[in-house]
N, C-alpha and C. Protein backbone atom coordinates (compact mmCIF):
# COMPACT_ATOMS: atom_id res chain seq x y z
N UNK A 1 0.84 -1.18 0.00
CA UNK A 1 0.00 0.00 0.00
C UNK A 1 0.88 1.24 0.00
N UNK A 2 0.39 2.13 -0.75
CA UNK A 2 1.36 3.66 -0.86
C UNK A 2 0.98 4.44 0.53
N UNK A 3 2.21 4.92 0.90
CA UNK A 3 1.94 5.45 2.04
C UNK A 3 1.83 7.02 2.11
N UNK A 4 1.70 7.47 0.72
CA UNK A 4 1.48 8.76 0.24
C UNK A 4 0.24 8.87 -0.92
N UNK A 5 -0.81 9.72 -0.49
CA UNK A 5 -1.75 9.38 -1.49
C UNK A 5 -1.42 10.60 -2.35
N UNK A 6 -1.80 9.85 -3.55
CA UNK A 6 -1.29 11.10 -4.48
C UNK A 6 -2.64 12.64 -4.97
N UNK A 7 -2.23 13.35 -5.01
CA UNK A 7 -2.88 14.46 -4.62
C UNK A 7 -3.52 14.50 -5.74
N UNK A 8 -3.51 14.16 -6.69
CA UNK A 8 -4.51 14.31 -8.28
C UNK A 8 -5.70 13.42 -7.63
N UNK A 9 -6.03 12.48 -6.60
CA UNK A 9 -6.70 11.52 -6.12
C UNK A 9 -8.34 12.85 -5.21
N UNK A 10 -7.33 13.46 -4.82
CA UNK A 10 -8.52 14.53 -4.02
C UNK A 10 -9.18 15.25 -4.89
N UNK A 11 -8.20 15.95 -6.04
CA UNK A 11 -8.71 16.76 -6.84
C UNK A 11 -9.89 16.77 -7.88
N UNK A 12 -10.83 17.25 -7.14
CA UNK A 12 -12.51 16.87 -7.74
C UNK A 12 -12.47 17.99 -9.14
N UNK A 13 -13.56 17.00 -10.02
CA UNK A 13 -13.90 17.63 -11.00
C UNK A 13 -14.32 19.32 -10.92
N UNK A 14 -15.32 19.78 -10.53
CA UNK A 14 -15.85 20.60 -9.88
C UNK A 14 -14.63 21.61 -9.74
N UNK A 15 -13.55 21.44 -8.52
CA UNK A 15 -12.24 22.16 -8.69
C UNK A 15 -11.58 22.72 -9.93
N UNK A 16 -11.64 21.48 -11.00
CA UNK A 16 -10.98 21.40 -12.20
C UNK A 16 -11.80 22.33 -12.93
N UNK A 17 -12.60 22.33 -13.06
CA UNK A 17 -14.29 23.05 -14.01
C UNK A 17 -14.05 24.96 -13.01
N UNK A 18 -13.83 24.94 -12.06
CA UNK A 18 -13.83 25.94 -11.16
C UNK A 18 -12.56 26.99 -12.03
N UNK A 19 -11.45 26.34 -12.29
CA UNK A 19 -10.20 26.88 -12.40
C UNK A 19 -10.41 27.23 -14.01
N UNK A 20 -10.98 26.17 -14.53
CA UNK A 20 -11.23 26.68 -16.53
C UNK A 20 -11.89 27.57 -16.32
N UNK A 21 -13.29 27.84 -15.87
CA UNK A 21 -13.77 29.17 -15.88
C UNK A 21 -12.96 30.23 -15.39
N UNK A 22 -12.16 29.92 -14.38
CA UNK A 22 -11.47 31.46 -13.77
C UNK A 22 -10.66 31.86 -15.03
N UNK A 23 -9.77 31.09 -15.55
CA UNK A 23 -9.02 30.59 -16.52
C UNK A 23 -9.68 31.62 -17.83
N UNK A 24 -10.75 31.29 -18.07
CA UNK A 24 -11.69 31.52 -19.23
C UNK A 24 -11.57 32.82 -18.84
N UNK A 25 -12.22 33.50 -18.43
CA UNK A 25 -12.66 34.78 -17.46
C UNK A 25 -11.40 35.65 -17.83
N UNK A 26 -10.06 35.11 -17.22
CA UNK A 26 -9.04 36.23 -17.77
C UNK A 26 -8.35 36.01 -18.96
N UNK A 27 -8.66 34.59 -19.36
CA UNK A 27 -8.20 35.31 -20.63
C UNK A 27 -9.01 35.85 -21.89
N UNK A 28 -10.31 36.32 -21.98
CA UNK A 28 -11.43 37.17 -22.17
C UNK A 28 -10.75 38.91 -21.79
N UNK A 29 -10.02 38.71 -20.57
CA UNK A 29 -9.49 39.76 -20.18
C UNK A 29 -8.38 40.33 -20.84
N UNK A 30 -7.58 39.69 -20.90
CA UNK A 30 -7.09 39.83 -21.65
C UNK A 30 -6.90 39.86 -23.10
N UNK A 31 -7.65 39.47 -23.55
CA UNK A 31 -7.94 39.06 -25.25
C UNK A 31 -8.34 40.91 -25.40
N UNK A 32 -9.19 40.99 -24.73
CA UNK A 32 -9.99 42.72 -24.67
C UNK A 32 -8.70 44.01 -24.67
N UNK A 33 -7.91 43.21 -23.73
CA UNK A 33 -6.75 44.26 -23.44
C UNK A 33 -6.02 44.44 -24.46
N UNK A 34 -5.64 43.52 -25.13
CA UNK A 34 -4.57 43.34 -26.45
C UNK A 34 -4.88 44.07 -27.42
N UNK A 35 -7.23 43.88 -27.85
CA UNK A 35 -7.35 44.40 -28.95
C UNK A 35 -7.30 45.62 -28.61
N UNK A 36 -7.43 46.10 -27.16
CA UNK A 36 -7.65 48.10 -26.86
C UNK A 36 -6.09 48.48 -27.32
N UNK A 37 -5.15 48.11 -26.94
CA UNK A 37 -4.22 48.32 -26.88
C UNK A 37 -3.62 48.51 -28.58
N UNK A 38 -3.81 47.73 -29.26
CA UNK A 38 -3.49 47.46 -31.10
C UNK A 38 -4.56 48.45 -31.68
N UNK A 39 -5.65 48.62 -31.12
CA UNK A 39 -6.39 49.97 -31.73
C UNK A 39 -5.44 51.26 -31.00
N UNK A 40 -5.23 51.35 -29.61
CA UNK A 40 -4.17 52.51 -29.66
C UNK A 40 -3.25 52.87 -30.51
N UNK A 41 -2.20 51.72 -30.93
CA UNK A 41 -1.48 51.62 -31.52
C UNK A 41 -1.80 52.30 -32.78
N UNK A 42 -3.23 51.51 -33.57
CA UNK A 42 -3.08 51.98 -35.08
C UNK A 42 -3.75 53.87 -34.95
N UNK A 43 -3.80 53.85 -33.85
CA UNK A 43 -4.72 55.37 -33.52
C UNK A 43 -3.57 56.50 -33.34
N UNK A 44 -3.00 55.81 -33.02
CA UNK A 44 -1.53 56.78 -32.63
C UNK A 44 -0.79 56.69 -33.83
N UNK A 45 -0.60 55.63 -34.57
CA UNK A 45 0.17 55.78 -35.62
C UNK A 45 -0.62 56.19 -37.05
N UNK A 46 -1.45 56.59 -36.96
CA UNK A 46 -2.46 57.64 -37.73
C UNK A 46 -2.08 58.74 -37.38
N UNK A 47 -2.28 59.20 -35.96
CA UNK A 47 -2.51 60.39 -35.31
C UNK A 47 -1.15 61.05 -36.19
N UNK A 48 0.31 60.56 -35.88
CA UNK A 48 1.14 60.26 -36.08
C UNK A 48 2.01 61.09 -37.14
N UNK A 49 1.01 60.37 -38.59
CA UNK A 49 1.36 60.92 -39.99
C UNK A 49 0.73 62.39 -40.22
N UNK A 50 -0.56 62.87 -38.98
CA UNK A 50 -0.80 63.72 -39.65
C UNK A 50 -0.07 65.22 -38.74
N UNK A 51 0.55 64.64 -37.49
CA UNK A 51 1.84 65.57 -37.06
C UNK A 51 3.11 65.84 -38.04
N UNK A 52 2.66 67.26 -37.69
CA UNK A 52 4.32 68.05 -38.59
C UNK A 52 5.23 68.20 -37.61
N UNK A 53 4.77 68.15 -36.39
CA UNK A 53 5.50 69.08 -35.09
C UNK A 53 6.77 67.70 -34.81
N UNK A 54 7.93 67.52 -35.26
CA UNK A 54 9.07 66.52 -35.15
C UNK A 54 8.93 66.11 -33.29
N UNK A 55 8.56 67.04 -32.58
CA UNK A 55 8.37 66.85 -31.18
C UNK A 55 7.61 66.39 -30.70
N UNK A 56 6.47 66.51 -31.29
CA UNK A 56 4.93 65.83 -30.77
C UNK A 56 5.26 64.16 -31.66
N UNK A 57 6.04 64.03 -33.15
CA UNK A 57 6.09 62.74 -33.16
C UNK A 57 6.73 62.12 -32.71
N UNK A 58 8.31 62.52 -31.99
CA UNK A 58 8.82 61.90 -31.35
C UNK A 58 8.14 61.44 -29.75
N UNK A 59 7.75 62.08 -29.54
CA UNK A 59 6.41 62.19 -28.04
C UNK A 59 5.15 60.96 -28.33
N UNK A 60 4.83 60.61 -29.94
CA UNK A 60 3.95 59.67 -29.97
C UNK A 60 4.85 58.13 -30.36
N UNK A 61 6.30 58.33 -30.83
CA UNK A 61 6.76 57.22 -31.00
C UNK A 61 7.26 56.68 -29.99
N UNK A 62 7.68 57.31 -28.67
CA UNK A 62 7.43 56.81 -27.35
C UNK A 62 6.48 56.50 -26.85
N UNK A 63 5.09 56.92 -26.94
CA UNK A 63 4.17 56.41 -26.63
C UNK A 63 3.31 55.42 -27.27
N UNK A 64 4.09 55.07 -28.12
CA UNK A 64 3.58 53.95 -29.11
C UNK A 64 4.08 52.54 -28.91
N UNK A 65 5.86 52.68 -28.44
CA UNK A 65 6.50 51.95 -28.17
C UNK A 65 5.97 51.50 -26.81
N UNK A 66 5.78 52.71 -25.77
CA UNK A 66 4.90 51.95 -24.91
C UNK A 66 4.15 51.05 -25.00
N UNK A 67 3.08 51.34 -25.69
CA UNK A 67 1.69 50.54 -26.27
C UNK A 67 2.29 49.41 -26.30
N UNK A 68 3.30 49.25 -27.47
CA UNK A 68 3.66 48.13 -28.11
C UNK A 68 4.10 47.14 -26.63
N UNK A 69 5.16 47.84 -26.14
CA UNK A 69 5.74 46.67 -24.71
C UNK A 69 4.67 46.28 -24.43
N UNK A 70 3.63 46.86 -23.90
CA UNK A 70 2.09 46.28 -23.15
C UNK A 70 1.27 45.47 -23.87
N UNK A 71 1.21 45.75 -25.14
CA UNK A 71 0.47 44.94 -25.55
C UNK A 71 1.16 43.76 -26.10
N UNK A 72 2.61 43.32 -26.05
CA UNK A 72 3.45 42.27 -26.41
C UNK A 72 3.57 41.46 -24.42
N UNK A 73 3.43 42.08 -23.55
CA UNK A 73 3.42 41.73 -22.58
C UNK A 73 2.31 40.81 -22.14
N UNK A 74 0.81 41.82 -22.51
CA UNK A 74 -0.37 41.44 -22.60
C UNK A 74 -0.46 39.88 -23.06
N UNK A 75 0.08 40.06 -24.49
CA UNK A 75 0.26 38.74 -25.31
C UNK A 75 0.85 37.48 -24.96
N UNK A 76 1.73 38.18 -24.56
CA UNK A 76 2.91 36.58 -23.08
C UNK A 76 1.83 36.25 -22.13
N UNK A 77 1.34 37.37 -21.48
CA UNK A 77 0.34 36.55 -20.54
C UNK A 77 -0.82 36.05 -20.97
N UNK A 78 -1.52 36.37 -21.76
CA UNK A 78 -2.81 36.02 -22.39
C UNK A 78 -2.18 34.21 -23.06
N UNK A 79 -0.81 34.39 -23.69
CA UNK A 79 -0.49 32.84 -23.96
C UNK A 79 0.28 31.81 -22.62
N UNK A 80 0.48 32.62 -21.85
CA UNK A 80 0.53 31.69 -20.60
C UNK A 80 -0.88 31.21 -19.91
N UNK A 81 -1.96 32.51 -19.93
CA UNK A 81 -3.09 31.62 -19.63
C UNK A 81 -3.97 30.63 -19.96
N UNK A 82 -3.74 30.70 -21.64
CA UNK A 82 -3.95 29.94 -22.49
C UNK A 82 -3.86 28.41 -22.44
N UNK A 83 -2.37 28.54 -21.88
CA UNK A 83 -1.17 27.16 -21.75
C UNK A 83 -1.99 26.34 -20.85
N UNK A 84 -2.22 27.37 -19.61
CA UNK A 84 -3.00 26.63 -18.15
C UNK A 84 -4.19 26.17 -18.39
N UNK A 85 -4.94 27.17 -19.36
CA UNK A 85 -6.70 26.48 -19.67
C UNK A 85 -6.70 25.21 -20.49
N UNK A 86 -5.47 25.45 -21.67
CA UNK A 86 -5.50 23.60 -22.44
C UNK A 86 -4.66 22.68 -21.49
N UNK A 87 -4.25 22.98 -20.47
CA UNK A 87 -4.12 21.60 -19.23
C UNK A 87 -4.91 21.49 -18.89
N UNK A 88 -5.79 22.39 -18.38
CA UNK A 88 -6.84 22.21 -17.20
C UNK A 88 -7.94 21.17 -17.93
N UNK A 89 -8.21 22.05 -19.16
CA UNK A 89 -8.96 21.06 -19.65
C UNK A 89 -8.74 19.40 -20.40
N UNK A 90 -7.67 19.67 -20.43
CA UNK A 90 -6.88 18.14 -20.50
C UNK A 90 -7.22 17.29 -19.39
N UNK A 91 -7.11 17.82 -17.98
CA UNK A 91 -7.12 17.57 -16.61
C UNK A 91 -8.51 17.14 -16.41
N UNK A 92 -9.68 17.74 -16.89
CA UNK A 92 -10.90 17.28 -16.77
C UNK A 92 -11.12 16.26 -17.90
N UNK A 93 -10.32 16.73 -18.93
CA UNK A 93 -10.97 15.19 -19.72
C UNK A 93 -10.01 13.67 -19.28
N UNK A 94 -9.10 14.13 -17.88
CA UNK A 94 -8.57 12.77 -17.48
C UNK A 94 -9.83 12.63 -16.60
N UNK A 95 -9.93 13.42 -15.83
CA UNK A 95 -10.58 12.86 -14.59
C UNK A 95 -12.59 12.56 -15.08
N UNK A 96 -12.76 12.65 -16.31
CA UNK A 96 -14.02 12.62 -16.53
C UNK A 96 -13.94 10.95 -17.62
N UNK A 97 -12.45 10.56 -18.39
CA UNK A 97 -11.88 9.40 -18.15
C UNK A 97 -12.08 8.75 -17.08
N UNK A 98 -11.44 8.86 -16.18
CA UNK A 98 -10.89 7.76 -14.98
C UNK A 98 -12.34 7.14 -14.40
N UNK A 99 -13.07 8.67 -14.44
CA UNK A 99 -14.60 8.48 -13.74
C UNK A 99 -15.36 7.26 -14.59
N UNK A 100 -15.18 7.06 -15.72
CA UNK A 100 -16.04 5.98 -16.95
C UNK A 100 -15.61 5.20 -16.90
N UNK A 101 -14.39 4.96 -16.69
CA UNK A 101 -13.68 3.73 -16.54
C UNK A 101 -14.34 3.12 -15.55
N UNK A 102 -13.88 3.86 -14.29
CA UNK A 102 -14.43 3.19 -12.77
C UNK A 102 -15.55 2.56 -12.80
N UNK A 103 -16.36 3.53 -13.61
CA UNK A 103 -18.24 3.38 -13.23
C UNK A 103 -18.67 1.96 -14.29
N UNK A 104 -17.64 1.96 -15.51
CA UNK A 104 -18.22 0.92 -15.75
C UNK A 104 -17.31 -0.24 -15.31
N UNK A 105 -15.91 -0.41 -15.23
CA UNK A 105 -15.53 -1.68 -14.49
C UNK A 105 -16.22 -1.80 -13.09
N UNK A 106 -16.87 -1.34 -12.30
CA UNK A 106 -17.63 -1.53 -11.11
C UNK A 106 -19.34 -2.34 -11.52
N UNK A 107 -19.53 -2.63 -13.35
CA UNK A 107 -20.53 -3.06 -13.07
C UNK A 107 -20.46 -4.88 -13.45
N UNK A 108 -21.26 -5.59 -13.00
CA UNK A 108 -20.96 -6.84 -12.52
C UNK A 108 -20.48 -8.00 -13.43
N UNK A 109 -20.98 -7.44 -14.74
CA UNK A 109 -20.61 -8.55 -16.21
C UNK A 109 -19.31 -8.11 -16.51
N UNK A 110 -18.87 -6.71 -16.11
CA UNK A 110 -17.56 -6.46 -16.67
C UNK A 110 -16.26 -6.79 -16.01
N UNK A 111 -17.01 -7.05 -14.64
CA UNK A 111 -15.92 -7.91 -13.58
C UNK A 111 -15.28 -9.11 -13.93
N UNK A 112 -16.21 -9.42 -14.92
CA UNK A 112 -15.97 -11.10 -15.34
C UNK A 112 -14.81 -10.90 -15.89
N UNK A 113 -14.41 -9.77 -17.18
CA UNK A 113 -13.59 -10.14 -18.19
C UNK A 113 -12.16 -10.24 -17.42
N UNK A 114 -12.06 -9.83 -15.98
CA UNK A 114 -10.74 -9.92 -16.01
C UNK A 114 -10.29 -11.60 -15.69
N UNK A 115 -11.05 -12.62 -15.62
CA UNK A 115 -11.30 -13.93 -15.57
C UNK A 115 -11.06 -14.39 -16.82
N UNK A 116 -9.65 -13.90 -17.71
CA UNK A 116 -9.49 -14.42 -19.27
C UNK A 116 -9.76 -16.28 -19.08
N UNK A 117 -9.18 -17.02 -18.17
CA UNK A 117 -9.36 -18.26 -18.10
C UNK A 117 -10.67 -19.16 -18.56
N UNK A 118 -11.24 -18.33 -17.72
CA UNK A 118 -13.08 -18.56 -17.43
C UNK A 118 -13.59 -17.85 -18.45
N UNK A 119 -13.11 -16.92 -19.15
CA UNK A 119 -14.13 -15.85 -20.19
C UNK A 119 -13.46 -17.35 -21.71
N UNK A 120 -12.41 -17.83 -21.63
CA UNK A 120 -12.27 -18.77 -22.98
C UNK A 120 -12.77 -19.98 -22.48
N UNK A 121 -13.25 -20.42 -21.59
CA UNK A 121 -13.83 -21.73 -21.33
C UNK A 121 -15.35 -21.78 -21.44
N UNK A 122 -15.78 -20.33 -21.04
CA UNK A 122 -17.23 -20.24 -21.30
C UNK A 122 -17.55 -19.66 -22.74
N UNK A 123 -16.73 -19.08 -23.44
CA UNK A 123 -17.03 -19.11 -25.02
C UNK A 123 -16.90 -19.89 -25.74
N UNK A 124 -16.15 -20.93 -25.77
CA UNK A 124 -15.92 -21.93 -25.99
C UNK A 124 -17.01 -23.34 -25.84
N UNK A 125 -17.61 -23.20 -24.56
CA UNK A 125 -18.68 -23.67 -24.26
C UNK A 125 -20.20 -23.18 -25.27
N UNK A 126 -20.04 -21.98 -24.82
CA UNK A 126 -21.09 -21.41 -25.71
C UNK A 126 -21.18 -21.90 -27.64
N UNK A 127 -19.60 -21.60 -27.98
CA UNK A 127 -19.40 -22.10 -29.09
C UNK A 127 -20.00 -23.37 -29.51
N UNK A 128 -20.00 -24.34 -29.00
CA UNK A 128 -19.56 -25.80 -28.86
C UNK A 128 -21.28 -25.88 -28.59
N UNK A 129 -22.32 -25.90 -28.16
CA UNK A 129 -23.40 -25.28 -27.79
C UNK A 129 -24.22 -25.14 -28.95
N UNK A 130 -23.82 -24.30 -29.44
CA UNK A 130 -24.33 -23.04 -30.79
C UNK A 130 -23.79 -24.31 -32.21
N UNK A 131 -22.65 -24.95 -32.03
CA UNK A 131 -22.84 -25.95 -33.17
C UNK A 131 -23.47 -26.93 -33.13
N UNK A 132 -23.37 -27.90 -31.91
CA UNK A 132 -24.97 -28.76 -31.49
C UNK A 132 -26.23 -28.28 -31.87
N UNK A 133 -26.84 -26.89 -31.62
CA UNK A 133 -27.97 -26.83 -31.73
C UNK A 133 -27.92 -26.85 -33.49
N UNK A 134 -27.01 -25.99 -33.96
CA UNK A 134 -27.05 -25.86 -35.23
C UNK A 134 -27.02 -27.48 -36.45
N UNK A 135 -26.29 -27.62 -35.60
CA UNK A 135 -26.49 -29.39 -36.51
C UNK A 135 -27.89 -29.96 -36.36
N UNK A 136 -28.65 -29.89 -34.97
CA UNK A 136 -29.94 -30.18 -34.84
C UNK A 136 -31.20 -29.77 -35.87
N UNK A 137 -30.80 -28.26 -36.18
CA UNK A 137 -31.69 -27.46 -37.24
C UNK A 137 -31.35 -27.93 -38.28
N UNK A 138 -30.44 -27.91 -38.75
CA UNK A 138 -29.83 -28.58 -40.28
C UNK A 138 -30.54 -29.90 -40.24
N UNK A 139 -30.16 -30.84 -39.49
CA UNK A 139 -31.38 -32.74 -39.37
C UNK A 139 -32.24 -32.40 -39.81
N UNK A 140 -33.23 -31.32 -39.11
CA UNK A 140 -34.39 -31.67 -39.09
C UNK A 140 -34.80 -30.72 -40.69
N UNK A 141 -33.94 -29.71 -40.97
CA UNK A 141 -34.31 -29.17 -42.27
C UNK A 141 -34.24 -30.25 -43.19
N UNK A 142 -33.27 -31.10 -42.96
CA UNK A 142 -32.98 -32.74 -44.50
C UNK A 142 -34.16 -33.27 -43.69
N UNK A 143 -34.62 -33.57 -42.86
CA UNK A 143 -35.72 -34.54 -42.73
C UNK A 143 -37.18 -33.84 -43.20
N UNK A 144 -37.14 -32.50 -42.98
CA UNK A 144 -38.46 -32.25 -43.71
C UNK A 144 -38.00 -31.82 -45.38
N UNK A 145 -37.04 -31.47 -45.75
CA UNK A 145 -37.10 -31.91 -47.14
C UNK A 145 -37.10 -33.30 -48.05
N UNK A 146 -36.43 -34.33 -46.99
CA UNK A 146 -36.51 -35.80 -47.49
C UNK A 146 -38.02 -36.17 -47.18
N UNK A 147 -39.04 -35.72 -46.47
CA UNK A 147 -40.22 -36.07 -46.45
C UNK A 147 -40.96 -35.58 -47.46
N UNK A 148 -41.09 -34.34 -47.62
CA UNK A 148 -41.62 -33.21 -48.96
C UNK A 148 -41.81 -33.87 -50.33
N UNK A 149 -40.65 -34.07 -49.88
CA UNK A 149 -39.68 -34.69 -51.66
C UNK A 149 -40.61 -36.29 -52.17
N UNK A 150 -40.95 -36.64 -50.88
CA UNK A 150 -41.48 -38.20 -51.28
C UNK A 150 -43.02 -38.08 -51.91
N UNK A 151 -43.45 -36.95 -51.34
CA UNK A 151 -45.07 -36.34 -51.54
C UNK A 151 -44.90 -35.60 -53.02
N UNK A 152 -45.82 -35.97 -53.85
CA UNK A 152 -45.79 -35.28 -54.87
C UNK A 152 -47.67 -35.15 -55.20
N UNK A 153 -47.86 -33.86 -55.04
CA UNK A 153 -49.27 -33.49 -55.21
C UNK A 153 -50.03 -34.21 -56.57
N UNK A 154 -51.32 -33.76 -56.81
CA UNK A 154 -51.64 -33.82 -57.38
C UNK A 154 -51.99 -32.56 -58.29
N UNK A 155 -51.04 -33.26 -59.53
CA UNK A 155 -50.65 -31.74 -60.39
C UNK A 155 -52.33 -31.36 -61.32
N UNK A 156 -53.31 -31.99 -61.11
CA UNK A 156 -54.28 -31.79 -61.96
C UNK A 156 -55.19 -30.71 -60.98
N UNK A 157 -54.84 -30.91 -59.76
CA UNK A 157 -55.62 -30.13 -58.48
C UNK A 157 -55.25 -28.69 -58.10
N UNK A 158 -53.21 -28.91 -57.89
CA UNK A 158 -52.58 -28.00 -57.40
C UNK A 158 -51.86 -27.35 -58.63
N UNK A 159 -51.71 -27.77 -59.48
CA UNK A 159 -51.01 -26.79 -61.14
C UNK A 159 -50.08 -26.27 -60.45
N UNK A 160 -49.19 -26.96 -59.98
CA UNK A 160 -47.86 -26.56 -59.24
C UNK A 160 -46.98 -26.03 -60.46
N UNK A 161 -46.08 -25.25 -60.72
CA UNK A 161 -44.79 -24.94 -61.32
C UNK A 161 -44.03 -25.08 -60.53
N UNK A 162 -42.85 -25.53 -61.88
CA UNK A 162 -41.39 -26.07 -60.73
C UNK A 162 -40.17 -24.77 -60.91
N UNK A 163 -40.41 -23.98 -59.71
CA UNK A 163 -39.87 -22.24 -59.11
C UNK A 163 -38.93 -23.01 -57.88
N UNK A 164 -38.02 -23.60 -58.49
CA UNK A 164 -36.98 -24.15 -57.63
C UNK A 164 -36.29 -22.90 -57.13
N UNK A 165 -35.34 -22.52 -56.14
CA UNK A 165 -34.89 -21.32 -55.43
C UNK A 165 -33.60 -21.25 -56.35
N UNK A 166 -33.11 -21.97 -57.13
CA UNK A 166 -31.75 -22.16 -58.43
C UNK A 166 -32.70 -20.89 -59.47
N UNK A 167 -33.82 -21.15 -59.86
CA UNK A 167 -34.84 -20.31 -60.71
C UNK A 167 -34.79 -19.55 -60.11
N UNK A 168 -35.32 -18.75 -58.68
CA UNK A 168 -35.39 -17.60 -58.27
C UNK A 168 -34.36 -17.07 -58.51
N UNK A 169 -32.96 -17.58 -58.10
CA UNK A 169 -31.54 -16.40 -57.66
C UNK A 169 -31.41 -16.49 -59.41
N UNK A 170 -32.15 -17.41 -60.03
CA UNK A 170 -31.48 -16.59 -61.71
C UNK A 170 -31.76 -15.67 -62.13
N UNK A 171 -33.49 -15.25 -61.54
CA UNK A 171 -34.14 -14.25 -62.06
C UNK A 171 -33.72 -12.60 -61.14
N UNK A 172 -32.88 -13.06 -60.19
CA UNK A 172 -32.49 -12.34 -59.26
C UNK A 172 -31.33 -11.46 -59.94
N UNK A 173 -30.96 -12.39 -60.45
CA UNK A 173 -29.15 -12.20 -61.17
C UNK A 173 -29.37 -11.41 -62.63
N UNK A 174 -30.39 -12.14 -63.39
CA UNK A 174 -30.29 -12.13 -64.62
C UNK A 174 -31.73 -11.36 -65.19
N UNK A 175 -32.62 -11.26 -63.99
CA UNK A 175 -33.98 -10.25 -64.51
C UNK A 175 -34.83 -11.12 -65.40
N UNK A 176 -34.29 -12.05 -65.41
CA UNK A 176 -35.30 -13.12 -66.23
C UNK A 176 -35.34 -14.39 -65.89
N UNK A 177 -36.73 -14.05 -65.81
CA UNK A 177 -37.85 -15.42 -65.12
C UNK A 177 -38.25 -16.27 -66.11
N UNK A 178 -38.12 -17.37 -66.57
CA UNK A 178 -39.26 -18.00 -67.04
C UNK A 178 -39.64 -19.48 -66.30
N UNK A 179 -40.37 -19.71 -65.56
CA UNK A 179 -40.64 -20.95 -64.54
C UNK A 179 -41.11 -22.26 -65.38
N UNK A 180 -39.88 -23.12 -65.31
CA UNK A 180 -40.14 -24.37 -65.56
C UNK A 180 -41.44 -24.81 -65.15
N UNK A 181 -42.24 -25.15 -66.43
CA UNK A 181 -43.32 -25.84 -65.88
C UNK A 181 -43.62 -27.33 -66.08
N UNK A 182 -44.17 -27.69 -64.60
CA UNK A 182 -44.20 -29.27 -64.54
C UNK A 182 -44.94 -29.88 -65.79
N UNK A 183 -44.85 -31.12 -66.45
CA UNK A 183 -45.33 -31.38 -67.25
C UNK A 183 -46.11 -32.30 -66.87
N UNK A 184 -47.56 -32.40 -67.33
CA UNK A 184 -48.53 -32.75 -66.69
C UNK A 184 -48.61 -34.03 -67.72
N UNK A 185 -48.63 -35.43 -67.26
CA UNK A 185 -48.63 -36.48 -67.59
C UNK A 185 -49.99 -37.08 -67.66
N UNK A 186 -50.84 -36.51 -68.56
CA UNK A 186 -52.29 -36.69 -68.93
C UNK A 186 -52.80 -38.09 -68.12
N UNK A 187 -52.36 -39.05 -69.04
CA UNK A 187 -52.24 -40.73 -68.48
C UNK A 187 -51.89 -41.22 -67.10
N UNK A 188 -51.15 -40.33 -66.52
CA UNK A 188 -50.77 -41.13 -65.86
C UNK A 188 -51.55 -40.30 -64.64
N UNK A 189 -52.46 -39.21 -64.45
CA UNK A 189 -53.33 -38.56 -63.89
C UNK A 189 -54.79 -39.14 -63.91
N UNK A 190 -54.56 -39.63 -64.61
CA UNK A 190 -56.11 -40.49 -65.56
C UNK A 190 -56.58 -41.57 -64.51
């Protein structure tokens, strides 16, 4: 037994779901900050072209460069929070894993499979089973066709045609039917 439980063991979903939203939340915050900041930018560097005064543009290309640090700063953090929300949510799709796993190895047929011994002795059984019965159906299909076969109607009553299932799959195949018909032995009906 571990004599240290490992701390991913406490850490509830709920927690995990808690931290993506906070997660979510600033970086929304940031996403906002970046675009205010890149509209300064293109606002100032408008403003910019239409200064003559060499002093006032040198005054906006410092304050542009500002912009720029902040909003390249902005950008580092907005992709560090980023980093943390595709773990986190990695983190919930382990622990929403582990949870399906559990819930279904805890149910009682699935206990079996770890019994490989017993899971090939009882398919096997089953197998073995399933060809018995199947040989049984096959008998008794030759015994009611060897009985059928001995009976031959009376073709003056029943005007049977002979639509053997060889005739069907031809007409199946080939779109053309024409049904052998029994030939009716006048005399020997007589």
């Amino acid at each position: 037994m571990c004599l240290f439980k490992n701390k991913f063991e406490t850490l509830t979903r709920d927690e995990v779901i808690d931290t993506i939203c906070t997660l979510e939340r600033e970086e929304t915050l940031y996403e906002d900050k970046i675009n205010t900041l890149t509209e300064d930018i293109k606002a100032k560097l408008n403003e910019g072209k239409l200064l003559e005064n060499p002093l006032q543009r040198t005054f906006l290309v410092k304050k542009i460069t500002l912009l720029t640090e902040k909003r390249e700063r902005a950008i580092r953090q907005a992709m560090y929070i980023i980093y943390n929300l595709r773990l986190s949510e990695r983190l919930k799709d382990a622990i929403d894993d582990k949870s399906l796993v559990d819930k279904i190895a805890s149910l009682k047929s699935i206990k079996y499979f770890k019994d490989q011994k017993a899971l090939a002795l009882f398919l096997n059984d089953a197998l073995n089973t399933k060809i018995k019965e199947e040989d049984v159906l096959t008998d008794a299909d030759d015994t009611f066709k060897a009985v059928e076969e001995m009976y031959s109607g009376n073709l003056k009553i029943y005007g049977i045609s002979d639509m053997t299932e060889d005739n069907i799959l031809a007409f199946f195949e080939e779109g053309d039917f024409e049904p052998k018909q029994v030939k009716i032995d006048e005399e020997a009906n007589k």
